[in-house]
Amino acid sequence: MFSVVSKVKRTWSEINKARKSLRVLVKETGGIGKTCQRLQVMNKRWNGFFGQDAIAGKKVLLVAHELTATGAPRMLFYAALAVKNSGGIPVVLCSQDGVMRGQMEEKGIAVVVDKQVMSSFFLLRSLARRFDVVVVNTVVLSPVVRLLSEIEGVRVIWWLHDAQALSTHLRDNKDLANRDIQLLCVSEYARSFVPSTFQSLVLRNGIPSDVSIGRLNREHNKFTFSLVGTIEPRKGQDIFFNAIALLPDDIRINCIFVLAGKLWDNNKMFWEQALESVSGCSEIQYLGLLDHTQIIELIARTDVQVCCSRDEPFSLVCLEAAMTGCASLLNENVGVVEVFSSENSCLVFEANNPQSLAEQMVYAYQNPKEVQALGQRARETFERHLTIEQFSKAFLELLP
């Protein structure tokens, strides 16, 4: 029986001898010199990734468009880690480098940053057909999914981290519904936007549980509401501000409202307009962009973590809140609400409704013991359904 390394070497030997296909590759990569150089580099990388004689688990290629420390790349990291821990070999192929690459490589996960491979049918085919399955991360990589679907014998899983946007994106790629592609959504809410012509399953996210993280003391005694997320209309910071403006004065002055998240230049007008409804409100604090550790510490000092999103496929922040025993205030357009609300472990307000949000904020302020109990129940819900172990098991069961 050939070892994995032998198979890889034999594969690349066949590629180098494939003169007819090579002519196509020359055209795609811009010249014979560049072509040969790229084949040599990829061959060297490939042999390094599979430098063992036996593999207990699956060989999985995970394709991403970025490696930032946001939700979709983080879940891709957890999926790759699940494959590695099961005895398999994960390889991450990405067109844009990012901070998650360092975390992946620290765990022994091979990462290739190569935009050209992802747009070349010949190179992608040469790589993909050596894996048991290819997992493509996010809806924006539909061109890659299309290329992979044309490669005979390649099992493709398309992992979608969007919700409302799926209606448009999948409708624009409606012909892919007839191809052998497995779609994964992160919640039933997200799945509700998948056109009926597509077959899809739900794979809920999960995160590592750090039992050492709990409620942290804070420097003040004021009731604290936090909202963490990129400053943009979809995240609904304007809804949060409008709700704050509706609070009775005697409640508002005894609260702190903390926001954190990246403010991009193209969203500054939205931010400035949103702030107009709470001008002069000294109880609002904006901390800017925080790293992951700072976010966890903020949540651990928070009474209620608020998610005002107009469209949120899942929400890892709400998982992190539950992990620390912090109660969450969600709406029906937040995917994870289906898990917490079914176990009475969160507060719920009507989406896009500042008045409804304000009423729930008043209730939380007036019932601190109930809020504390909600946080404890959220932690229990997290442990039952949303840990990294449960996610890893579910993900591995989906692999062929």
Tab-separated table of C-alpha atoms in Angstrom:
chain	number	residue	atom	x	y	z
A	1	MET	CA	0.000	0.000	0.000
A	2	PHE	CA	1.371	3.365	-0.968
A	3	SER	CA	2.064	5.813	1.854
A	4	VAL	CA	0.467	9.255	1.675
A	5	VAL	CA	3.806	10.787	0.756
A	6	SER	CA	4.264	8.276	-2.078
A	7	LYS	CA	0.811	9.030	-3.394
A	8	VAL	CA	1.503	12.742	-3.304
A	9	LYS	CA	4.814	12.378	-5.140
A	10	ARG	CA	3.204	10.150	-7.750
A	11	THR	CA	0.397	12.670	-8.224
A	12	TRP	CA	2.737	15.539	-8.838
A	13	SER	CA	4.836	13.427	-11.178
A	14	GLU	CA	1.708	12.853	-13.223
A	15	ILE	CA	0.982	16.564	-13.197
A	16	ASN	CA	4.421	17.432	-14.494
A	17	LYS	CA	4.042	14.906	-17.322
A	18	ALA	CA	0.602	16.144	-18.322
A	19	ARG	CA	1.745	18.268	-21.261
A	20	LYS	CA	-1.698	18.983	-22.605
A	21	SER	CA	-3.033	20.171	-19.251
A	22	LEU	CA	0.191	22.051	-18.675
A	23	ARG	CA	-0.532	24.253	-21.664
A	24	VAL	CA	-3.760	25.322	-19.947
A	25	LEU	CA	-1.850	26.020	-16.757
A	26	VAL	CA	0.726	28.134	-18.616
A	27	LYS	CA	-2.072	30.309	-19.933
A	28	GLU	CA	-3.629	30.697	-16.454
A	29	THR	CA	-0.405	31.494	-14.593
A	30	GLY	CA	1.267	33.670	-17.190
A	31	GLY	CA	4.224	31.711	-18.574
A	32	ILE	CA	6.168	28.439	-18.517
A	33	GLY	CA	8.725	29.748	-16.038
A	34	LYS	CA	6.097	30.786	-13.509
A	35	THR	CA	4.208	27.554	-14.119
A	36	CYS	CA	7.172	25.304	-13.328
A	37	GLN	CA	8.089	27.406	-10.326
A	38	ARG	CA	4.579	27.173	-8.908
A	39	LEU	CA	4.424	23.414	-9.442
A	40	GLN	CA	7.726	22.955	-7.616
A	41	VAL	CA	6.622	25.144	-4.711
A	42	MET	CA	3.270	23.398	-4.377
A	43	ASN	CA	4.891	19.973	-4.614
A	44	LYS	CA	7.292	20.854	-1.810
A	45	ARG	CA	4.498	22.200	0.381
A	46	TRP	CA	2.318	19.182	-0.317
A	47	ASN	CA	4.995	16.670	0.674
A	48	GLY	CA	5.596	18.608	3.882
A	49	PHE	CA	1.919	18.568	4.861
A	50	PHE	CA	1.614	14.796	4.456
A	51	GLY	CA	4.933	13.792	5.989
A	52	GLN	CA	3.605	10.701	7.752
A	53	ASP	CA	3.007	7.144	6.606
A	54	ALA	CA	-0.401	6.533	8.172
A	55	ILE	CA	-3.416	8.742	8.726
A	56	ALA	CA	-6.076	7.688	11.227
A	57	GLY	CA	-8.628	10.334	10.269
A	58	LYS	CA	-9.753	12.315	7.251
A	59	LYS	CA	-7.750	14.502	4.904
A	60	VAL	CA	-9.686	17.780	4.781
A	61	LEU	CA	-8.980	20.880	2.710
A	62	LEU	CA	-10.558	23.979	4.266
A	63	VAL	CA	-10.837	26.986	1.941
A	64	ALA	CA	-11.263	30.530	3.283
A	65	HIS	CA	-11.130	34.050	1.870
A	66	GLU	CA	-9.590	35.616	5.000
A	67	LEU	CA	-8.013	34.717	8.338
A	68	THR	CA	-9.120	37.630	10.512
A	69	ALA	CA	-10.167	37.059	14.129
A	70	THR	CA	-13.865	37.244	13.224
A	71	GLY	CA	-16.555	34.590	13.541
A	72	ALA	CA	-16.213	32.583	10.310
A	73	PRO	CA	-12.380	32.261	10.386
A	74	ARG	CA	-12.513	31.330	14.086
A	75	MET	CA	-14.981	28.537	13.380
A	76	LEU	CA	-12.804	27.360	10.481
A	77	PHE	CA	-9.917	27.122	12.965
A	78	TYR	CA	-12.044	25.056	15.350
A	79	ALA	CA	-13.074	22.755	12.489
A	80	ALA	CA	-9.451	22.270	11.416
A	81	LEU	CA	-8.526	21.538	15.022
A	82	ALA	CA	-11.289	18.931	15.249
A	83	VAL	CA	-9.889	17.175	12.173
A	84	LYS	CA	-6.363	17.211	13.562
A	85	ASN	CA	-7.420	15.978	16.995
A	86	SER	CA	-9.289	13.086	15.370
A	87	GLY	CA	-6.101	11.873	13.700
A	88	GLY	CA	-6.737	13.483	10.343
A	89	ILE	CA	-4.855	16.059	8.332
A	90	PRO	CA	-6.370	19.522	7.841
A	91	VAL	CA	-4.895	21.962	5.331
A	92	VAL	CA	-6.189	25.534	5.192
A	93	LEU	CA	-6.057	27.322	1.827
A	94	CYS	CA	-6.688	31.059	1.942
A	95	SER	CA	-6.404	33.986	-0.432
A	96	GLN	CA	-5.686	36.593	2.271
A	97	ASP	CA	-3.436	36.289	5.320
A	98	GLY	CA	-4.525	37.238	8.828
A	99	VAL	CA	-3.984	36.830	12.556
A	100	MET	CA	-5.692	33.427	12.719
A	101	ARG	CA	-2.857	31.927	10.694
A	102	GLY	CA	-0.534	32.150	13.687
A	103	GLN	CA	-3.025	30.362	15.954
A	104	MET	CA	-3.523	27.627	13.381
A	105	GLU	CA	0.177	27.039	12.845
A	106	GLU	CA	0.785	26.962	16.604
A	107	LYS	CA	-1.574	23.988	16.713
A	108	GLY	CA	0.222	22.247	13.851
A	109	ILE	CA	-2.342	23.091	11.175
A	110	ALA	CA	-0.862	23.690	7.718
A	111	VAL	CA	-1.855	27.008	6.141
A	112	VAL	CA	-1.305	28.038	2.508
A	113	VAL	CA	-1.964	31.640	1.489
A	114	ASP	CA	-2.263	31.529	-2.288
A	115	LYS	CA	-4.902	33.497	-4.172
A	116	GLN	CA	-3.943	32.115	-7.569
A	117	VAL	CA	-4.619	28.483	-6.661
A	118	MET	CA	-8.184	29.390	-5.725
A	119	SER	CA	-8.901	30.891	-9.145
A	120	SER	CA	-7.177	28.243	-11.284
A	121	PHE	CA	-9.193	25.150	-12.153
A	122	PHE	CA	-6.068	23.146	-12.962
A	123	LEU	CA	-4.219	23.962	-9.737
A	124	LEU	CA	-7.325	23.617	-7.594
A	125	ARG	CA	-8.142	20.261	-9.143
A	126	SER	CA	-4.594	19.029	-8.581
A	127	LEU	CA	-4.901	19.941	-4.918
A	128	ALA	CA	-8.532	19.114	-4.118
A	129	ARG	CA	-8.717	15.596	-5.530
A	130	ARG	CA	-6.147	14.377	-2.998
A	131	PHE	CA	-8.490	15.154	-0.076
A	132	ASP	CA	-11.465	13.237	1.264
A	133	VAL	CA	-13.516	16.403	1.426
A	134	VAL	CA	-13.180	20.131	0.709
A	135	VAL	CA	-14.898	22.573	3.066
A	136	VAL	CA	-15.463	26.042	1.587
A	137	ASN	CA	-16.030	28.761	4.183
A	138	THR	CA	-18.614	31.555	3.613
A	139	VAL	CA	-20.929	32.442	0.760
A	140	VAL	CA	-18.476	34.880	-0.879
A	141	LEU	CA	-16.425	31.956	-2.181
A	142	SER	CA	-19.139	30.809	-4.573
A	143	PRO	CA	-16.664	30.974	-7.522
A	144	VAL	CA	-14.455	28.431	-5.728
A	145	VAL	CA	-17.463	26.219	-5.026
A	146	ARG	CA	-18.349	26.386	-8.703
A	147	LEU	CA	-14.849	25.290	-9.744
A	148	LEU	CA	-14.796	22.462	-7.209
A	149	SER	CA	-18.217	21.205	-8.291
A	150	GLU	CA	-16.788	20.575	-11.758
A	151	ILE	CA	-14.060	18.260	-10.432
A	152	GLU	CA	-15.135	14.641	-10.588
A	153	GLY	CA	-14.909	12.724	-7.330
A	154	VAL	CA	-14.437	15.741	-5.034
A	155	ARG	CA	-16.820	15.963	-2.067
A	156	VAL	CA	-17.698	19.614	-1.372
A	157	ILE	CA	-19.198	21.128	1.786
A	158	TRP	CA	-20.192	24.789	1.564
A	159	TRP	CA	-20.250	26.289	5.062
A	160	LEU	CA	-22.453	29.380	5.087
A	161	HIS	CA	-22.114	31.936	7.909
A	162	ASP	CA	-24.742	34.339	6.587
A	163	ALA	CA	-28.525	34.573	6.961
A	164	GLN	CA	-30.624	37.102	5.040
A	165	ALA	CA	-27.878	37.528	2.428
A	166	LEU	CA	-28.244	33.866	1.452
A	167	SER	CA	-31.463	34.592	-0.422
A	168	THR	CA	-29.677	36.798	-2.941
A	169	HIS	CA	-26.348	34.968	-3.140
A	170	LEU	CA	-27.856	31.527	-3.634
A	171	ARG	CA	-30.460	32.784	-6.085
A	172	ASP	CA	-27.605	34.233	-8.150
A	173	ASN	CA	-25.985	30.770	-8.103
A	174	LYS	CA	-29.164	28.730	-8.482
A	175	ASP	CA	-27.539	26.256	-10.888
A	176	LEU	CA	-25.354	24.993	-8.026
A	177	ALA	CA	-28.465	23.496	-6.432
A	178	ASN	CA	-28.270	20.662	-8.959
A	179	ARG	CA	-24.660	19.786	-8.112
A	180	ASP	CA	-23.293	17.483	-5.443
A	181	ILE	CA	-22.695	20.147	-2.805
A	182	GLN	CA	-23.624	19.923	0.870
A	183	LEU	CA	-24.734	23.269	2.323
A	184	LEU	CA	-24.264	23.973	6.039
A	185	CYS	CA	-26.010	26.829	7.859
A	186	VAL	CA	-25.220	27.939	11.404
A	187	SER	CA	-28.825	28.168	12.659
A	188	GLU	CA	-32.405	27.411	11.691
A	189	TYR	CA	-32.899	31.160	11.355
A	190	ALA	CA	-30.108	31.311	8.770
A	191	ARG	CA	-31.403	28.205	7.033
A	192	SER	CA	-34.813	29.839	6.564
A	193	PHE	CA	-33.231	32.079	3.892
A	194	VAL	CA	-31.891	29.197	1.785
A	195	PRO	CA	-33.953	28.796	-1.421
A	196	SER	CA	-36.003	25.592	-1.421
A	197	THR	CA	-34.091	24.254	-4.425
A	198	PHE	CA	-30.990	23.791	-2.237
A	199	GLN	CA	-30.519	20.990	0.296
A	200	SER	CA	-29.043	22.236	3.574
A	201	LEU	CA	-28.285	21.163	7.132
A	202	VAL	CA	-27.645	23.104	10.335
A	203	LEU	CA	-24.291	22.933	12.111
A	204	ARG	CA	-24.392	25.100	15.211
A	205	ASN	CA	-21.233	26.841	16.337
A	206	GLY	CA	-19.417	25.950	19.529
A	207	ILE	CA	-16.499	27.497	21.395
A	208	PRO	CA	-13.904	26.312	23.926
A	209	SER	CA	-15.129	26.417	27.506
A	210	ASP	CA	-12.822	28.072	30.006
A	211	VAL	CA	-14.161	27.119	33.445
A	212	SER	CA	-11.775	29.608	35.061
A	213	ILE	CA	-13.684	32.513	33.482
A	214	GLY	CA	-16.606	33.714	35.544
A	215	ARG	CA	-18.113	36.940	36.751
A	216	LEU	CA	-15.519	39.660	37.409
A	217	ASN	CA	-15.722	42.556	39.831
A	218	ARG	CA	-16.001	46.074	38.447
A	219	GLU	CA	-15.061	49.492	39.754
A	220	HIS	CA	-18.658	50.792	39.963
A	221	ASN	CA	-22.003	49.515	41.220
A	222	LYS	CA	-24.060	50.595	38.230
A	223	PHE	CA	-26.064	48.067	36.239
A	224	THR	CA	-24.141	47.397	33.021
A	225	PHE	CA	-25.427	46.688	29.506
A	226	SER	CA	-22.854	45.855	26.816
A	227	LEU	CA	-23.046	45.598	23.045
A	228	VAL	CA	-20.073	44.129	21.171
A	229	GLY	CA	-19.832	44.146	17.386
A	230	THR	CA	-18.628	46.037	14.340
A	231	ILE	CA	-20.230	49.474	14.134
A	232	GLU	CA	-22.669	49.124	11.240
A	233	PRO	CA	-26.416	49.276	10.537
A	234	ARG	CA	-26.746	45.477	10.567
A	235	LYS	CA	-25.538	45.322	14.178
A	236	GLY	CA	-28.186	47.841	15.261
A	237	GLN	CA	-26.279	50.253	17.485
A	238	ASP	CA	-28.884	52.872	16.536
A	239	ILE	CA	-31.615	50.635	17.960
A	240	PHE	CA	-29.625	50.372	21.194
A	241	PHE	CA	-29.235	54.150	21.453
A	242	ASN	CA	-32.901	54.764	20.700
A	243	ALA	CA	-33.838	52.328	23.464
A	244	ILE	CA	-31.496	54.065	25.922
A	245	ALA	CA	-33.170	57.388	25.101
A	246	LEU	CA	-36.534	55.853	26.039
A	247	LEU	CA	-35.411	54.721	29.490
A	248	PRO	CA	-36.729	56.628	32.534
A	249	ASP	CA	-34.120	59.090	33.810
A	250	ASP	CA	-33.906	57.458	37.245
A	251	ILE	CA	-32.998	54.132	35.615
A	252	ARG	CA	-30.665	55.461	32.931
A	253	ILE	CA	-28.444	57.406	35.366
A	254	ASN	CA	-27.915	54.235	37.389
A	255	CYS	CA	-26.726	52.242	34.380
A	256	ILE	CA	-23.626	52.070	32.203
A	257	PHE	CA	-23.952	51.304	28.491
A	258	VAL	CA	-20.719	49.975	26.999
A	259	LEU	CA	-20.091	49.459	23.277
A	260	ALA	CA	-17.047	47.906	21.595
A	261	GLY	CA	-16.251	47.169	17.970
A	262	LYS	CA	-14.429	48.350	14.887
A	263	LEU	CA	-15.646	51.599	13.322
A	264	TRP	CA	-14.816	51.655	9.618
A	265	ASP	CA	-14.670	54.975	7.773
A	266	ASN	CA	-17.676	54.085	5.603
A	267	ASN	CA	-19.831	53.678	8.743
A	268	LYS	CA	-18.871	56.922	10.495
A	269	MET	CA	-21.948	58.752	9.225
A	270	PHE	CA	-24.198	55.969	10.550
A	271	TRP	CA	-22.418	56.149	13.924
A	272	GLU	CA	-22.685	59.912	14.194
A	273	GLN	CA	-26.375	59.893	13.296
A	274	ALA	CA	-27.046	57.099	15.783
A	275	LEU	CA	-25.371	59.067	18.571
A	276	GLU	CA	-27.686	62.034	18.023
A	277	SER	CA	-30.521	60.275	19.876
A	278	VAL	CA	-28.404	60.059	23.052
A	279	SER	CA	-26.480	63.325	22.831
A	280	GLY	CA	-25.548	64.476	26.321
A	281	CYS	CA	-25.926	60.976	27.801
A	282	SER	CA	-22.774	60.554	29.915
A	283	GLU	CA	-23.602	56.918	30.743
A	284	ILE	CA	-22.515	55.675	27.283
A	285	GLN	CA	-18.957	54.422	26.793
A	286	TYR	CA	-17.395	53.443	23.462
A	287	LEU	CA	-14.194	51.408	23.851
A	288	GLY	CA	-13.310	50.974	20.178
A	289	LEU	CA	-11.834	47.754	18.826
A	290	LEU	CA	-10.905	45.228	21.544
A	291	ASP	CA	-8.936	41.998	21.264
A	292	HIS	CA	-10.568	38.713	22.228
A	293	THR	CA	-9.263	38.681	25.793
A	294	GLN	CA	-10.515	42.220	26.389
A	295	ILE	CA	-13.929	41.303	25.026
A	296	ILE	CA	-14.222	38.357	27.409
A	297	GLU	CA	-13.202	40.559	30.346
A	298	LEU	CA	-15.779	43.182	29.339
A	299	ILE	CA	-18.556	40.589	29.144
A	300	ALA	CA	-17.508	39.087	32.469
A	301	ARG	CA	-18.129	42.507	34.100
A	302	THR	CA	-21.470	42.977	32.324
A	303	ASP	CA	-24.942	42.318	33.730
A	304	VAL	CA	-26.667	41.959	30.353
A	305	GLN	CA	-25.060	41.422	26.957
A	306	VAL	CA	-27.314	42.958	24.287
A	307	CYS	CA	-27.527	41.867	20.649
A	308	CYS	CA	-29.585	44.356	18.626
A	309	SER	CA	-28.672	42.989	15.212
A	310	ARG	CA	-31.157	43.303	12.406
A	311	ASP	CA	-29.656	40.112	10.965
A	312	GLU	CA	-27.295	37.861	12.960
A	313	PRO	CA	-26.783	34.308	11.648
A	314	PHE	CA	-25.601	33.048	15.054
A	315	SER	CA	-23.527	35.293	17.419
A	316	LEU	CA	-20.349	33.972	19.017
A	317	VAL	CA	-20.456	36.913	21.441
A	318	CYS	CA	-23.637	35.489	22.964
A	319	LEU	CA	-21.880	32.135	23.398
A	320	GLU	CA	-19.039	33.899	25.165
A	321	ALA	CA	-21.534	35.685	27.391
A	322	ALA	CA	-23.148	32.378	28.317
A	323	MET	CA	-19.743	30.866	29.001
A	324	THR	CA	-19.061	33.578	31.589
A	325	GLY	CA	-22.548	33.309	33.110
A	326	CYS	CA	-23.747	36.616	31.665
A	327	ALA	CA	-27.390	36.997	30.627
A	328	SER	CA	-28.169	37.997	27.032
A	329	LEU	CA	-30.930	40.166	25.603
A	330	LEU	CA	-31.670	39.018	22.045
A	331	ASN	CA	-34.248	39.288	19.296
A	332	GLU	CA	-35.732	36.780	16.856
A	333	ASN	CA	-33.268	37.814	14.109
A	334	VAL	CA	-30.330	36.427	16.107
A	335	GLY	CA	-29.730	32.779	15.198
A	336	VAL	CA	-28.648	31.575	18.626
A	337	VAL	CA	-31.912	32.766	20.222
A	338	GLU	CA	-33.488	29.477	19.131
A	339	VAL	CA	-31.194	27.636	21.562
A	340	PHE	CA	-31.402	29.946	24.577
A	341	SER	CA	-35.086	30.895	24.378
A	342	SER	CA	-36.128	27.247	24.206
A	343	GLU	CA	-34.527	26.751	27.620
A	344	ASN	CA	-35.653	30.064	29.132
A	345	SER	CA	-32.059	31.245	29.435
A	346	CYS	CA	-32.211	34.672	27.780
A	347	LEU	CA	-34.373	37.780	27.489
A	348	VAL	CA	-36.042	38.482	24.140
A	349	PHE	CA	-37.277	41.696	22.529
A	350	GLU	CA	-38.955	42.382	19.210
A	351	ALA	CA	-36.457	42.920	16.376
A	352	ASN	CA	-36.016	46.507	15.129
A	353	ASN	CA	-38.149	47.797	18.003
A	354	PRO	CA	-36.418	50.242	20.419
A	355	GLN	CA	-39.516	50.428	22.624
A	356	SER	CA	-39.568	46.653	23.100
A	357	LEU	CA	-35.832	46.690	23.842
A	358	ALA	CA	-36.240	49.503	26.370
A	359	GLU	CA	-38.977	47.579	28.171
A	360	GLN	CA	-36.737	44.528	28.530
A	361	MET	CA	-33.850	46.700	29.733
A	362	VAL	CA	-36.112	48.183	32.409
A	363	TYR	CA	-37.178	44.672	33.427
A	364	ALA	CA	-33.543	43.569	33.692
A	365	TYR	CA	-32.598	46.580	35.798
A	366	GLN	CA	-35.538	46.072	38.151
A	367	ASN	CA	-34.922	42.318	38.507
A	368	PRO	CA	-31.191	41.819	39.108
A	369	LYS	CA	-31.636	38.447	40.826
A	370	GLU	CA	-33.597	37.111	37.855
A	371	VAL	CA	-30.868	38.415	35.544
A	372	GLN	CA	-28.273	36.568	37.601
A	373	ALA	CA	-30.361	33.387	37.408
A	374	LEU	CA	-30.691	33.847	33.630
A	375	GLY	CA	-26.916	34.020	33.377
A	376	GLN	CA	-26.566	30.789	35.316
A	377	ARG	CA	-29.130	29.061	33.105
A	378	ALA	CA	-27.325	30.414	30.026
A	379	ARG	CA	-24.128	28.794	31.262
A	380	GLU	CA	-25.983	25.483	31.642
A	381	THR	CA	-27.441	25.811	28.134
A	382	PHE	CA	-23.962	26.515	26.803
A	383	GLU	CA	-22.553	23.403	28.456
A	384	ARG	CA	-25.354	21.230	27.074
A	385	HIS	CA	-25.338	22.432	23.471
A	386	LEU	CA	-22.643	24.911	22.499
A	387	THR	CA	-19.195	23.770	23.599
A	388	ILE	CA	-16.306	23.069	21.256
A	389	GLU	CA	-16.633	19.348	21.997
A	390	GLN	CA	-20.222	19.247	20.764
A	391	PHE	CA	-19.356	21.275	17.682
A	392	SER	CA	-16.349	19.069	16.867
A	393	LYS	CA	-18.389	15.864	17.168
A	394	ALA	CA	-21.143	17.226	14.916
A	395	PHE	CA	-18.643	18.528	12.343
A	396	LEU	CA	-16.725	15.255	12.118
A	397	GLU	CA	-19.964	13.282	11.687
A	398	LEU	CA	-20.657	15.320	8.538
A	399	LEU	CA	-17.418	14.250	6.870
A	400	PRO	CA	-17.613	11.291	4.445
